[in-house]
C-alpha cells in the first residue's frame, strides 16, 4: 500500500502517519484523536493509522484489496468542538440554544487523497448518552407515526418534554428536543476561490423509517395547519413543520430528524448527515486539496464534556472501513491454521498405530 | 416371601360393653341405641365415611394451588420480581417476567389439577358406592359416604368393606368369615375372621337390630406393624369371600380407617440433583446481587458528576427530582435486579419437571424390561427420582422373590435320615430312595407325608376364582397360601401320592396313595409367626387318635424333639442349606385326650384373654410344641432368578455395594449369595451371627470383642470382604441392653460394614431392614441408597431408601405400590441403573448446567452494556427477546436433548458397568464442572458484547452509509447468542434423532421468522415501535453477517477445540494399549469367543460355558494387539 507523503510544515512526524490535518493552529495531537466512550476503563485512543507497517495491517489491506485500492483507509475526521483556545470554533464553545444569529466558525483542512467513490458525511458526538434509559424511552412513536390523538395528547413517557405552556409538544420527548442542529457546509478551496460542494440531504434515513414508521399527521391543509394546537420542542428555534422547505422532507418525515430519532448504541456515535455523490467518472468525488468546513455552531456539548466531529468516509459493499473484522478474521484464521497443523502432526504421529486395533467405542 | 406378617394387621382392641371409659379411647354405641337410659349418653363426634384423597376442591383450587406453588422459593422469587416491576419504574415491563411466570404456574397448575381430578374420580367411586345399613330392623340402602360410626352394616359376599367394622355376626353358623386383602396388600389367600362371641347368633336383621351394646376401642392409629389384634376387626378395602353375608358395626370411618391413615404416611422423596440446583441457584443469586450492587454503586459514582447526572438533553422529570436519594438508590438497585433477574432461569424448573415427567415414560416403554410372563413392563410411580438411579451407591436387596424366583419347588426330603429325591409323579413313588427301607419305613413315610398334607394353612380354590396364583392346570383347583413354601410342600406330598383335597367344616380331606379318602378333624391351628418360626396343627383322626404336627425351621424344631433323633437329619438339613435350599423340619407327637383337653382349655383361655394376649398365646404354644418326635425334613428350592448373578456382578463392577437383607436363615441365604456371586470364593467372610457370638449371657461382650477384632484387622485393598450378620446380633448392636459405649460399637460396626463389598443380613424383621437402610443413609457423605424387594415385608425399607424399587412378584402388589419404580425382575435393575439411571443423570446434569450457562451469557452483555449507557438500566435486548429467550427460542432444544440424549450407547452402558462410576458422586454437578460452564458462559458473554462493540466502532455497517441504533446492537448480540447456545447444544448432542434436528434447526428458524415478524409490523397496541425493521436491516449488512458468523465461531471455538483434543486423546490412548475403554465391550472379541465373557469389574476373563480352555491362554494368544492385559490384572 501506498503511504501518504508528509504534509508540509510537519516534517518531524513519521511519514506513515496519515494526516488529515487542520491547516493552521491546532496542535497535531488533538486533530485526529478519537476518544472512545470508555471512561471507566481508561481512555483507549485509536489514531488514524495508514496500514502498511505491521503484518496484521498488510493482511487487512489484502483482505480489503478487492474493494479498496488506496489509502485513505480510514475516514477523515475533523473535531470541531473548539475546546482548545486556538481552535477557530473556540469562540462558539459556550453557545446556548437561543443565540441568534448563530455562531459560525470555519475550519480549513487538506485532503491528502482524493475520495474516488461516493462520500458520506457524518457528524459524530462523544460522551453523549443517547442510550440512557430515560432518554431512549422519551418519545412517542404513535405521535411520530401520524396519529392525531397522540399528536395532541403525547405519551407520558415524554415527560418532562411532553407539554410546554399547556400545549402538547410535537414531537415530544427528550430525543426530539435535543435534535442535533449544527449546520455543516463544505467548500473546496481552489486558488482562493470557495466552491461549495453539493451535499444531498435525502436518502440518509432508513427507507422503512421514512416511509412507514414516521408519518406526518393526516388531514387537509398544509403542515402548519396539521400541527395546529401543538407547540415546538423547547430547545428548537422553529417548529417541526419548518424543518425543511421541501414538503416531502418536512415535519416528522424530515430525514435529519429521523436519523436523530434512531438512538445510538454507544455514547460515542456518528450519524449520517449528508451524501456527496460522484458526479461523473472522470473526476473523483472529492479531489485531494484544500477544503474548508463552515459550521453554524448551535449545539452545545461543552457542558457535558462532549465532543463534536465531522467525518468524511467512503463506503464499500461491506460498509465503512473497520479494522475489527479484518483483524479478527485474520487472527482466528491463523490460530485455526496453526492448531490444524499441530493436530495434524499429532494425528500423524499417533494416528497410525491404532489402525490394527479397531476398537468400537 | 418371608412368612406371613400381615401388612394390615388389625390392632385396635375392640371390647364389648362394660369396660370403663379411658382417655384415648372411643365409645361406639352400636346402632345408636344407648345402653341404658340412666347413662348420660354423650354423642361423640366422629368423622363421616368420606374418603378424601384429593387435595383441592373446585373452590379452593386456585388460591390453594397458587399458595403451594409460591411456597417454592424460585416461584416466590419471580413473583417478587414481578411485583417490583409492577410497582417500581423498572427498565423492563412486568410482562417480561410475568409471562414466563404465568406460563410456569399454569403448566404446573394444569398438571396438578389433572392429577387431583383423577383422585376426585377415584374418591367418588368409593364414596358413592351403595351399602346396606340395618335401621329399625330393615335394610336401608345408602351411599357409602353416609355411614356413621355405630351404624350396623351388612356386607354380602364379594363386596368390599366400606369402613372398618367390628364383626358382629355372620351367615355361617360358627361366626366366621373369610376375607381377602388382595386390594390392600395383594395377598390373595383367605384370612379367617371371627365374630364377637356374644353376638354370633344375631344373624338376621331383626336380631341384630335388637342388640344394645357399646364398644370401647382405641382411637384410630396408623401404626402398621403393631402386632396382631383380635380377629374381629374387618378393614376397609378388604373383600368378603365365601361367606353369604356378615353384619358389622362401623367403628372407624372415612379418613380414620386404617387404609386412609396409612396412605397419608408416604413422604415425598427429593433427589440430590435438586440440592445441587439450589446450591447453584444461591451462587447465581449472589452474582445477581453483586451485579446489582456494583451497578448501583457505579451509577452514583458516575452521577456525582452533574453533567453526567442530568445533562441538558436529558432532564429528569419532576417526580424523579423530588424523590429522596436513598429511596432512589433503592429503586435503582431493584431496577438492576429486575434487569439482571433473567440470570436465574425461571423456565428451568418447568423444563426440569417436564423432562422428568416425559422422561419417565422411557422406563415404562422399555421393551427389554417387559416381562412376557406377567405381561407387564416397568412401572414408574414417581418421576422425581429418575436421575437418582444414576447415583446409587448402596443397593439393599431382598432375597426371596427378588434374587430368587419365589416359585418354590419341592426338591427332596429326608425321613429319619434317609434321603428321598425326586420321584417322577409315580403313585408309588419311593422307588428312588438311596436308603434302605427300615422295618417301620412304610409307616414313617406315610406319617411324614400326612404331616405335610395336614400341617399347613393352604386353601383350595377353584381355578377360575383365583387371580393368577400358582395354577395347577390339570386340576380344577389351585392351592392358595400366603407362603409359597407351603404350597410347594403340599404339592410335594401330592407327588408322592398324598393329595390334600381341602378343608370342609373343619375336616381336612386327604386322598392317600391307595386312592382312599382320609378325613381328619382340624382342632387347632397354631399359626406361624416369625418369632417362633414354626406352626402346628392338632387333628383328630377318624379312629379318634389326637395328633400334633409341627413344622418349622430347624433351629426352632431341634430343641423340641428327642435329641437322639436329630443327628442324622441334621446332616441332611445342613447339606441342603449349603445347596441353597430352604429347609423345614417336620415333627409330630401324639396327644392323649387328657393332654388335649388341657391344651384346648389353655388355648381358648389365651384367645379370650383381654390383656397380654400375645404373651399368653406364645406361652401356650411353647408348652404345647414340646417333646415331639422328629420325622424328617424337607428341602424346597427357590431358584435364582435368571441373570441375578450377572446383575449383582455388574452392580459390583459399577462400584455399588450390594447388601442382601433377608428374613431367611443364614445358611440358605449364604448359599444364595454364593450362587448369585455376591460372595466370591476369594471373599473373606466376617461373621457376626448367633453362631459366632454365641447364645450365652456374655454375648454382648463377645460381640464387642469380635467387632474390635474385625475393626483392627489388617484390611487389604486387593482382598474382598463380606460380612454376615443376623437379626438378633444386629439388634444387640443397634439396641444394646445397657447404653454404655453403645454408639461407639455402632460406629465400629458401621465402619466395618462400609469396608465390605458385600453384606448379608439374615433373619431380619421388616423394621430391621429399614433400620439398616437408615443407618447407611445417614452416614457421612449421605450415600444414595436403593432398596429392592417384592413383598410386604420389604415395604419399610423401600420407603426408607432414597430410591425404592418394587418387584412385581408373586407376593402381591404391596411392594410395587409403595415403590418409586417397579420392575418385573431383578435383572432389570441392571438396565434401570446402568443405562437409564446413568443417562437420566447425565441428561439432567447437562440440563441444569446448560440452563445456568445460557442465562449467564444472556445476561452478561446486558450487564456490560450498563457501563456504556451511564448505568441507566437500559436493556440491551428488546422486551420480546427478553421474554421469549427462555420460553421459546432456547427451551425446546434442551428439552429434547434432556429427553433423548445418549452420550454413550445404551448397550455399551449396560455392558460396561464401569462407565457408571464416571457419574458417581454427583460428578457432573460438582463445583468444577459448574465453574467450567460458568466460565464458558462468561467467556461467551464477553465475546458477544465486545465483538459487537468493536463492530460498532465502524462509521457504518451498511453499504449505503446508514447507521444502526442501539436496538440493532442488541439484536446482533441476541442473534449471536441464540445461535451460539443452540449450536453449543448441537455440539454436545451425541445422539441425533429427527426430533433433535427438528427442534434445534426449528428453534433457529423460529427465531429468524419471529424476528422478521416482530419487526415487520407496526404494532397497534405498543407504545414503542423500536424493533420496526431492525432485524431485516441488520441482515442487509454484509459486515453484520461476517461478524455474526465470526462471533459464533469464536464462542464455540473452545468447545470445538475440546472435542478435537478429546478425540485425539482417546485415539492416542487406544494406540498406547492398556485400554480401559475396550474392556467389557464384547464387539472386539474374535470370532471364536462368543461363548466367553469378560467380567469388566474384575477385569478377568471368566470361562463361562462353553469357553474352550483356560482363559488366560486365550487372552494372551488371541486378544487383538494392543489390548493385552498384564497377568496380575487378570485376577
Tab-separated table of N, CA and C in Angstrom, chain B residues 821-943:
chain	number	residue	atom	x	y	z
B	821	UNK	N	-40.216	-47.106	41.699
B	821	UNK	CA	-40.230	-47.774	40.405
B	821	UNK	C	-40.504	-49.247	40.669
B	822	UNK	N	-41.197	-49.862	39.750
B	822	UNK	CA	-41.405	-51.291	39.893
B	822	UNK	C	-40.983	-51.970	38.601
B	823	UNK	N	-40.251	-53.034	38.743
B	823	UNK	CA	-39.794	-53.789	37.569
B	823	UNK	C	-40.248	-55.229	37.734
B	824	UNK	N	-40.351	-55.952	36.628
B	824	UNK	CA	-40.802	-57.344	36.745
B	824	UNK	C	-39.753	-58.267	37.352
B	825	UNK	N	-38.489	-58.015	37.081
B	825	UNK	CA	-37.463	-58.954	37.511
B	825	UNK	C	-36.265	-58.207	38.082
B	826	UNK	N	-35.491	-58.935	38.880
B	826	UNK	CA	-34.303	-58.324	39.457
B	826	UNK	C	-33.304	-57.923	38.379
B	827	UNK	N	-33.230	-58.729	37.329
B	827	UNK	CA	-32.229	-58.465	36.285
B	827	UNK	C	-32.456	-57.122	35.601
B	828	UNK	N	-33.685	-56.631	35.662
B	828	UNK	CA	-33.956	-55.354	35.017
B	828	UNK	C	-33.300	-54.202	35.743
B	829	UNK	N	-32.883	-54.488	36.972
B	829	UNK	CA	-32.188	-53.456	37.738
B	829	UNK	C	-30.933	-52.997	37.004
B	830	UNK	N	-30.298	-53.934	36.331
B	830	UNK	CA	-29.063	-53.618	35.632
B	830	UNK	C	-29.274	-52.525	34.603
B	831	UNK	N	-30.273	-52.729	33.777
B	831	UNK	CA	-30.503	-51.698	32.763
B	831	UNK	C	-31.063	-50.429	33.399
B	832	UNK	N	-31.906	-50.624	34.376
B	832	UNK	CA	-32.520	-49.469	35.029
B	832	UNK	C	-31.463	-48.538	35.609
B	833	UNK	N	-30.456	-49.125	36.239
B	833	UNK	CA	-29.425	-48.284	36.862
B	833	UNK	C	-28.352	-47.903	35.850
B	834	UNK	N	-27.757	-48.916	35.247
B	834	UNK	CA	-26.574	-48.651	34.429
B	834	UNK	C	-26.913	-47.838	33.194
B	835	UNK	N	-28.039	-48.114	32.583
B	835	UNK	CA	-28.360	-47.373	31.362
B	835	UNK	C	-29.287	-46.198	31.660
B	836	UNK	N	-30.475	-46.495	32.161
B	836	UNK	CA	-31.434	-45.408	32.365
B	836	UNK	C	-30.932	-44.415	33.404
B	837	UNK	N	-30.512	-44.943	34.546
B	837	UNK	CA	-30.062	-44.052	35.607
B	837	UNK	C	-28.913	-43.173	35.154
B	838	UNK	N	-27.939	-43.794	34.543
B	838	UNK	CA	-26.779	-43.048	34.046
B	838	UNK	C	-27.227	-41.961	33.070
B	839	UNK	N	-28.054	-42.361	32.131
B	839	UNK	CA	-28.474	-41.390	31.117
B	839	UNK	C	-29.301	-40.266	31.737
B	840	UNK	N	-30.219	-40.625	32.622
B	840	UNK	CA	-31.043	-39.576	33.221
B	840	UNK	C	-30.182	-38.613	34.008
B	841	UNK	N	-29.204	-39.160	34.681
B	841	UNK	CA	-28.346	-38.276	35.461
B	841	UNK	C	-27.600	-37.330	34.537
B	842	UNK	N	-26.984	-37.912	33.495
B	842	UNK	CA	-26.215	-37.072	32.577
B	842	UNK	C	-27.119	-36.029	31.938
B	843	UNK	N	-28.312	-36.460	31.577
B	843	UNK	CA	-29.228	-35.530	30.930
B	843	UNK	C	-29.607	-34.380	31.851
B	844	UNK	N	-29.979	-34.734	33.062
B	844	UNK	CA	-30.479	-33.660	33.925
B	844	UNK	C	-29.322	-32.775	34.376
B	845	UNK	N	-28.148	-33.374	34.583
B	845	UNK	CA	-26.991	-32.564	34.967
B	845	UNK	C	-26.655	-31.600	33.842
B	846	UNK	N	-26.667	-32.111	32.633
B	846	UNK	CA	-26.385	-31.244	31.498
B	846	UNK	C	-27.449	-30.161	31.379
B	847	UNK	N	-28.672	-30.577	31.593
B	847	UNK	CA	-29.786	-29.629	31.521
B	847	UNK	C	-29.585	-28.479	32.494
B	848	UNK	N	-29.238	-28.828	33.717
B	848	UNK	CA	-29.094	-27.799	34.744
B	848	UNK	C	-27.932	-26.873	34.408
B	849	UNK	N	-26.790	-27.470	34.084
B	849	UNK	CA	-25.615	-26.651	33.777
B	849	UNK	C	-25.877	-25.767	32.571
B	850	UNK	N	-26.516	-26.377	31.580
B	850	UNK	CA	-26.783	-25.622	30.357
B	850	UNK	C	-27.688	-24.443	30.643
B	851	UNK	N	-28.663	-24.653	31.514
B	851	UNK	CA	-29.581	-23.566	31.816
B	851	UNK	C	-28.862	-22.393	32.460
B	852	UNK	N	-28.011	-22.702	33.418
B	852	UNK	CA	-27.282	-21.611	34.060
B	852	UNK	C	-26.355	-20.935	33.065
B	853	UNK	N	-25.728	-21.760	32.238
B	853	UNK	CA	-24.786	-21.232	31.249
B	853	UNK	C	-25.487	-20.297	30.282
B	854	UNK	N	-26.620	-20.744	29.732
B	854	UNK	CA	-27.226	-19.947	28.674
B	854	UNK	C	-27.802	-18.655	29.231
B	855	UNK	N	-28.164	-18.684	30.509
B	855	UNK	CA	-28.679	-17.444	31.063
B	855	UNK	C	-27.564	-16.510	31.501
B	856	UNK	N	-26.414	-17.093	31.810
B	856	UNK	CA	-25.281	-16.224	32.132
B	856	UNK	C	-24.840	-15.468	30.896
B	857	UNK	N	-24.669	-16.176	29.775
B	857	UNK	CA	-24.200	-15.441	28.605
B	857	UNK	C	-25.318	-14.623	27.982
B	858	UNK	N	-26.527	-14.825	28.454
B	858	UNK	CA	-27.638	-13.980	28.027
B	858	UNK	C	-27.584	-12.632	28.743
B	859	UNK	N	-27.286	-12.690	30.028
B	859	UNK	CA	-27.394	-11.501	30.846
B	859	UNK	C	-26.082	-10.721	30.929
B	860	UNK	N	-24.955	-11.417	30.774
B	860	UNK	CA	-23.673	-10.721	30.908
B	860	UNK	C	-23.551	-9.534	29.938
B	861	UNK	N	-23.895	-9.669	28.655
B	861	UNK	CA	-23.824	-8.485	27.782
B	861	UNK	C	-24.699	-7.344	28.289
B	862	UNK	N	-25.829	-7.694	28.833
B	862	UNK	CA	-26.711	-6.651	29.358
B	862	UNK	C	-26.053	-5.920	30.522
B	863	UNK	N	-25.320	-6.716	31.317
B	863	UNK	CA	-24.585	-6.113	32.431
B	863	UNK	C	-23.490	-5.196	31.889
B	864	UNK	N	-22.726	-5.698	30.918
B	864	UNK	CA	-21.635	-4.897	30.375
B	864	UNK	C	-22.162	-3.627	29.711
B	865	UNK	N	-23.338	-3.739	29.148
B	865	UNK	CA	-23.895	-2.586	28.460
B	865	UNK	C	-24.137	-1.428	29.419
B	866	UNK	N	-24.373	-1.762	30.685
B	866	UNK	CA	-24.611	-0.706	31.655
B	866	UNK	C	-23.430	0.257	31.752
B	867	UNK	N	-22.235	-0.275	31.471
B	867	UNK	CA	-21.055	0.587	31.554
B	867	UNK	C	-21.046	1.608	30.419
B	868	UNK	N	-21.841	1.371	29.407
B	868	UNK	CA	-21.824	2.252	28.248
B	868	UNK	C	-23.105	3.060	28.115
B	869	UNK	N	-24.019	2.857	29.027
B	869	UNK	CA	-25.243	3.652	28.935
B	869	UNK	C	-25.462	4.431	30.218
B	870	UNK	N	-24.372	4.713	30.896
B	870	UNK	CA	-24.482	5.538	32.094
B	870	UNK	C	-25.231	4.856	33.212
B	871	UNK	N	-25.150	3.564	33.291
B	871	UNK	CA	-25.797	2.788	34.356
B	871	UNK	C	-27.261	3.161	34.495
B	872	UNK	N	-27.889	3.299	33.363
B	872	UNK	CA	-29.268	3.782	33.403
B	872	UNK	C	-30.269	2.649	33.321
B	873	UNK	N	-29.795	1.404	33.454
B	873	UNK	CA	-30.667	0.228	33.382
B	873	UNK	C	-31.305	0.064	32.017
B	874	UNK	N	-30.672	0.635	31.015
B	874	UNK	CA	-31.212	0.463	29.676
B	874	UNK	C	-31.041	-1.002	29.269
B	875	UNK	N	-32.131	-1.686	28.934
B	875	UNK	CA	-31.952	-3.076	28.490
B	875	UNK	C	-31.284	-3.137	27.119
B	876	UNK	N	-30.483	-4.142	26.958
B	876	UNK	CA	-29.790	-4.296	25.683
B	876	UNK	C	-30.724	-4.892	24.647
B	877	UNK	N	-31.554	-5.825	25.110
B	877	UNK	CA	-32.436	-6.524	24.173
B	877	UNK	C	-33.842	-5.961	24.265
B	878	UNK	N	-34.558	-6.161	23.210
B	878	UNK	CA	-35.955	-5.779	23.215
B	878	UNK	C	-36.721	-6.660	24.200
B	879	UNK	N	-37.816	-6.118	24.712
B	879	UNK	CA	-38.594	-6.849	25.712
B	879	UNK	C	-39.074	-8.191	25.187
B	880	UNK	N	-39.421	-8.244	23.933
B	880	UNK	CA	-39.903	-9.506	23.364
B	880	UNK	C	-38.805	-10.563	23.426
B	881	UNK	N	-37.589	-10.156	23.145
B	881	UNK	CA	-36.479	-11.103	23.196
B	881	UNK	C	-36.218	-11.548	24.623
B	882	UNK	N	-36.271	-10.580	25.537
B	882	UNK	CA	-36.069	-10.932	26.945
B	882	UNK	C	-37.078	-11.979	27.394
B	883	UNK	N	-38.314	-11.796	26.944
B	883	UNK	CA	-39.366	-12.711	27.384
B	883	UNK	C	-39.254	-14.068	26.698
B	884	UNK	N	-38.986	-14.015	25.403
B	884	UNK	CA	-39.082	-15.243	24.616
B	884	UNK	C	-37.829	-16.101	24.698
B	885	UNK	N	-36.733	-15.498	25.109
B	885	UNK	CA	-35.465	-16.235	25.062
B	885	UNK	C	-35.583	-17.585	25.754
B	886	UNK	N	-36.074	-17.554	26.976
B	886	UNK	CA	-36.103	-18.799	27.739
B	886	UNK	C	-37.300	-19.670	27.422
B	887	UNK	N	-38.398	-19.074	27.023
B	887	UNK	CA	-39.563	-19.938	26.841
B	887	UNK	C	-39.745	-20.371	25.395
B	888	UNK	N	-39.161	-19.667	24.435
B	888	UNK	CA	-39.389	-20.082	23.048
B	888	UNK	C	-38.117	-20.442	22.302
B	889	UNK	N	-37.140	-19.543	22.348
B	889	UNK	CA	-36.022	-19.729	21.432
B	889	UNK	C	-35.077	-20.841	21.864
B	890	UNK	N	-34.896	-20.993	23.158
B	890	UNK	CA	-33.863	-21.948	23.579
B	890	UNK	C	-34.410	-23.038	24.482
B	891	UNK	N	-35.715	-23.178	24.587
B	891	UNK	CA	-36.217	-24.155	25.561
B	891	UNK	C	-36.363	-25.547	24.961
B	892	UNK	N	-36.860	-25.621	23.756
B	892	UNK	CA	-37.146	-26.943	23.203
B	892	UNK	C	-35.898	-27.759	22.891
B	893	UNK	N	-34.837	-27.156	22.323
B	893	UNK	CA	-33.660	-27.995	22.049
B	893	UNK	C	-33.125	-28.676	23.297
B	894	UNK	N	-33.078	-27.949	24.411
B	894	UNK	CA	-32.516	-28.566	25.611
B	894	UNK	C	-33.485	-29.585	26.179
B	895	UNK	N	-34.765	-29.348	25.994
B	895	UNK	CA	-35.732	-30.337	26.460
B	895	UNK	C	-35.577	-31.628	25.657
B	896	UNK	N	-35.462	-31.483	24.348
B	896	UNK	CA	-35.292	-32.673	23.512
B	896	UNK	C	-33.982	-33.368	23.857
B	897	UNK	N	-32.949	-32.559	24.056
B	897	UNK	CA	-31.664	-33.157	24.429
B	897	UNK	C	-31.814	-33.935	25.729
B	898	UNK	N	-32.450	-33.309	26.690
B	898	UNK	CA	-32.511	-33.954	28.006
B	898	UNK	C	-33.473	-35.130	28.022
B	899	UNK	N	-34.198	-35.308	26.954
B	899	UNK	CA	-35.033	-36.496	26.882
B	899	UNK	C	-34.372	-37.609	26.086
B	900	UNK	N	-33.643	-37.220	25.048
B	900	UNK	CA	-33.221	-38.229	24.075
B	900	UNK	C	-31.736	-38.548	24.105
B	901	UNK	N	-30.954	-37.697	24.758
B	901	UNK	CA	-29.515	-37.855	24.620
B	901	UNK	C	-29.031	-39.211	25.124
B	902	UNK	N	-28.168	-39.814	24.334
B	902	UNK	CA	-27.428	-40.990	24.795
B	902	UNK	C	-25.971	-40.725	24.453
B	903	UNK	N	-25.263	-40.096	25.361
B	903	UNK	CA	-23.880	-39.744	25.051
B	903	UNK	C	-23.063	-41.006	24.851
B	904	UNK	N	-23.501	-42.081	25.490
B	904	UNK	CA	-22.914	-43.387	25.227
B	904	UNK	C	-24.089	-44.297	24.901
B	905	UNK	N	-23.868	-45.140	23.952
B	905	UNK	CA	-24.920	-46.049	23.533
B	905	UNK	C	-25.476	-46.846	24.722
B	906	UNK	N	-26.765	-47.059	24.724
B	906	UNK	CA	-27.409	-47.779	25.843
B	906	UNK	C	-26.799	-49.169	26.024
B	907	UNK	N	-26.534	-49.843	24.921
B	907	UNK	CA	-25.999	-51.196	25.039
B	907	UNK	C	-24.610	-51.183	25.666
B	908	UNK	N	-23.810	-50.197	25.285
B	908	UNK	CA	-22.481	-50.084	25.889
B	908	UNK	C	-22.599	-49.817	27.375
B	909	UNK	N	-23.524	-48.938	27.713
B	909	UNK	CA	-23.704	-48.617	29.125
B	909	UNK	C	-24.097	-49.853	29.917
B	910	UNK	N	-24.988	-50.639	29.339
B	910	UNK	CA	-25.417	-51.836	30.047
B	910	UNK	C	-24.292	-52.853	30.112
B	911	UNK	N	-23.503	-52.911	29.054
B	911	UNK	CA	-22.466	-53.928	29.008
B	911	UNK	C	-21.259	-53.567	29.859
B	912	UNK	N	-20.984	-52.304	29.993
B	912	UNK	CA	-19.777	-51.904	30.710
B	912	UNK	C	-20.143	-51.135	31.977
B	913	UNK	N	-20.272	-51.852	33.067
B	913	UNK	CA	-20.737	-51.203	34.301
B	913	UNK	C	-19.773	-50.142	34.814
B	914	UNK	N	-18.511	-50.242	34.409
B	914	UNK	CA	-17.554	-49.265	34.949
B	914	UNK	C	-17.895	-47.844	34.544
B	915	UNK	N	-18.590	-47.719	33.437
B	915	UNK	CA	-18.973	-46.381	32.999
B	915	UNK	C	-19.839	-45.691	34.042
B	916	UNK	N	-20.537	-46.487	34.823
B	916	UNK	CA	-21.421	-45.933	35.846
B	916	UNK	C	-20.639	-45.099	36.853
B	917	UNK	N	-19.402	-45.531	37.086
B	917	UNK	CA	-18.603	-44.829	38.097
B	917	UNK	C	-18.227	-43.428	37.639
B	918	UNK	N	-18.268	-43.209	36.330
B	918	UNK	CA	-17.908	-41.891	35.821
B	918	UNK	C	-18.844	-40.810	36.338
B	919	UNK	N	-20.058	-41.180	36.621
B	919	UNK	CA	-21.004	-40.162	37.089
B	919	UNK	C	-21.313	-40.320	38.566
B	920	UNK	N	-20.582	-41.192	39.243
B	920	UNK	CA	-20.900	-41.366	40.655
B	920	UNK	C	-20.503	-40.119	41.435
B	921	UNK	N	-21.008	-40.023	42.623
B	921	UNK	CA	-20.750	-38.868	43.488
B	921	UNK	C	-21.195	-37.562	42.867
B	922	UNK	N	-22.275	-37.628	42.129
B	922	UNK	CA	-22.807	-36.400	41.555
B	922	UNK	C	-21.744	-35.658	40.743
B	923	UNK	N	-20.959	-36.423	39.972
B	923	UNK	CA	-19.750	-35.884	39.359
B	923	UNK	C	-20.007	-34.719	38.420
B	924	UNK	N	-21.137	-34.739	37.762
B	924	UNK	CA	-21.354	-33.687	36.772
B	924	UNK	C	-21.949	-32.423	37.367
B	925	UNK	N	-22.271	-32.482	38.633
B	925	UNK	CA	-22.819	-31.279	39.255
B	925	UNK	C	-21.942	-30.807	40.406
B	926	UNK	N	-20.683	-31.169	40.351
B	926	UNK	CA	-19.751	-30.644	41.352
B	926	UNK	C	-19.359	-29.227	40.953
B	927	UNK	N	-18.561	-28.592	41.817
B	927	UNK	CA	-18.209	-27.200	41.546
B	927	UNK	C	-17.328	-27.070	40.327
B	928	UNK	N	-16.512	-28.094	40.067
B	928	UNK	CA	-15.583	-27.962	38.940
B	928	UNK	C	-16.319	-27.839	37.603
B	929	UNK	N	-17.184	-28.799	37.291
B	929	UNK	CA	-17.929	-28.604	36.049
B	929	UNK	C	-18.790	-27.354	36.061
B	930	UNK	N	-19.280	-27.029	37.237
B	930	UNK	CA	-20.093	-25.815	37.323
B	930	UNK	C	-19.260	-24.587	36.965
B	931	UNK	N	-18.026	-24.543	37.489
B	931	UNK	CA	-17.144	-23.425	37.162
B	931	UNK	C	-16.818	-23.415	35.680
B	932	UNK	N	-16.609	-24.606	35.129
B	932	UNK	CA	-16.322	-24.668	33.699
B	932	UNK	C	-17.447	-24.030	32.896
B	933	UNK	N	-18.654	-24.445	33.228
B	933	UNK	CA	-19.795	-23.899	32.490
B	933	UNK	C	-19.924	-22.403	32.732
B	934	UNK	N	-19.680	-21.994	33.967
B	934	UNK	CA	-19.804	-20.573	34.266
B	934	UNK	C	-18.780	-19.767	33.478
B	935	UNK	N	-17.552	-20.286	33.443
B	935	UNK	CA	-16.534	-19.572	32.687
B	935	UNK	C	-16.863	-19.550	31.205
B	936	UNK	N	-17.380	-20.673	30.742
B	936	UNK	CA	-17.765	-20.728	29.338
B	936	UNK	C	-18.829	-19.669	29.060
B	937	UNK	N	-19.804	-19.583	29.936
B	937	UNK	CA	-20.862	-18.595	29.764
B	937	UNK	C	-20.307	-17.185	29.820
B	938	UNK	N	-19.400	-16.951	30.766
B	938	UNK	CA	-18.824	-15.619	30.900
B	938	UNK	C	-17.989	-15.272	29.674
B	939	UNK	N	-17.205	-16.232	29.220
B	939	UNK	CA	-16.384	-16.014	28.028
B	939	UNK	C	-17.270	-15.641	26.845
B	940	UNK	N	-18.311	-16.424	26.661
B	940	UNK	CA	-19.175	-16.173	25.513
B	940	UNK	C	-19.886	-14.838	25.642
B	941	UNK	N	-20.316	-14.514	26.873
B	941	UNK	CA	-20.943	-13.220	27.079
B	941	UNK	C	-20.001	-12.087	26.705
B	942	UNK	N	-18.738	-12.204	27.099
B	942	UNK	CA	-17.742	-11.183	26.761
B	942	UNK	C	-17.552	-11.100	25.256
B	943	UNK	N	-17.445	-12.278	24.628
B	943	UNK	CA	-17.249	-12.287	23.179
B	943	UNK	C	-18.418	-11.608	22.483
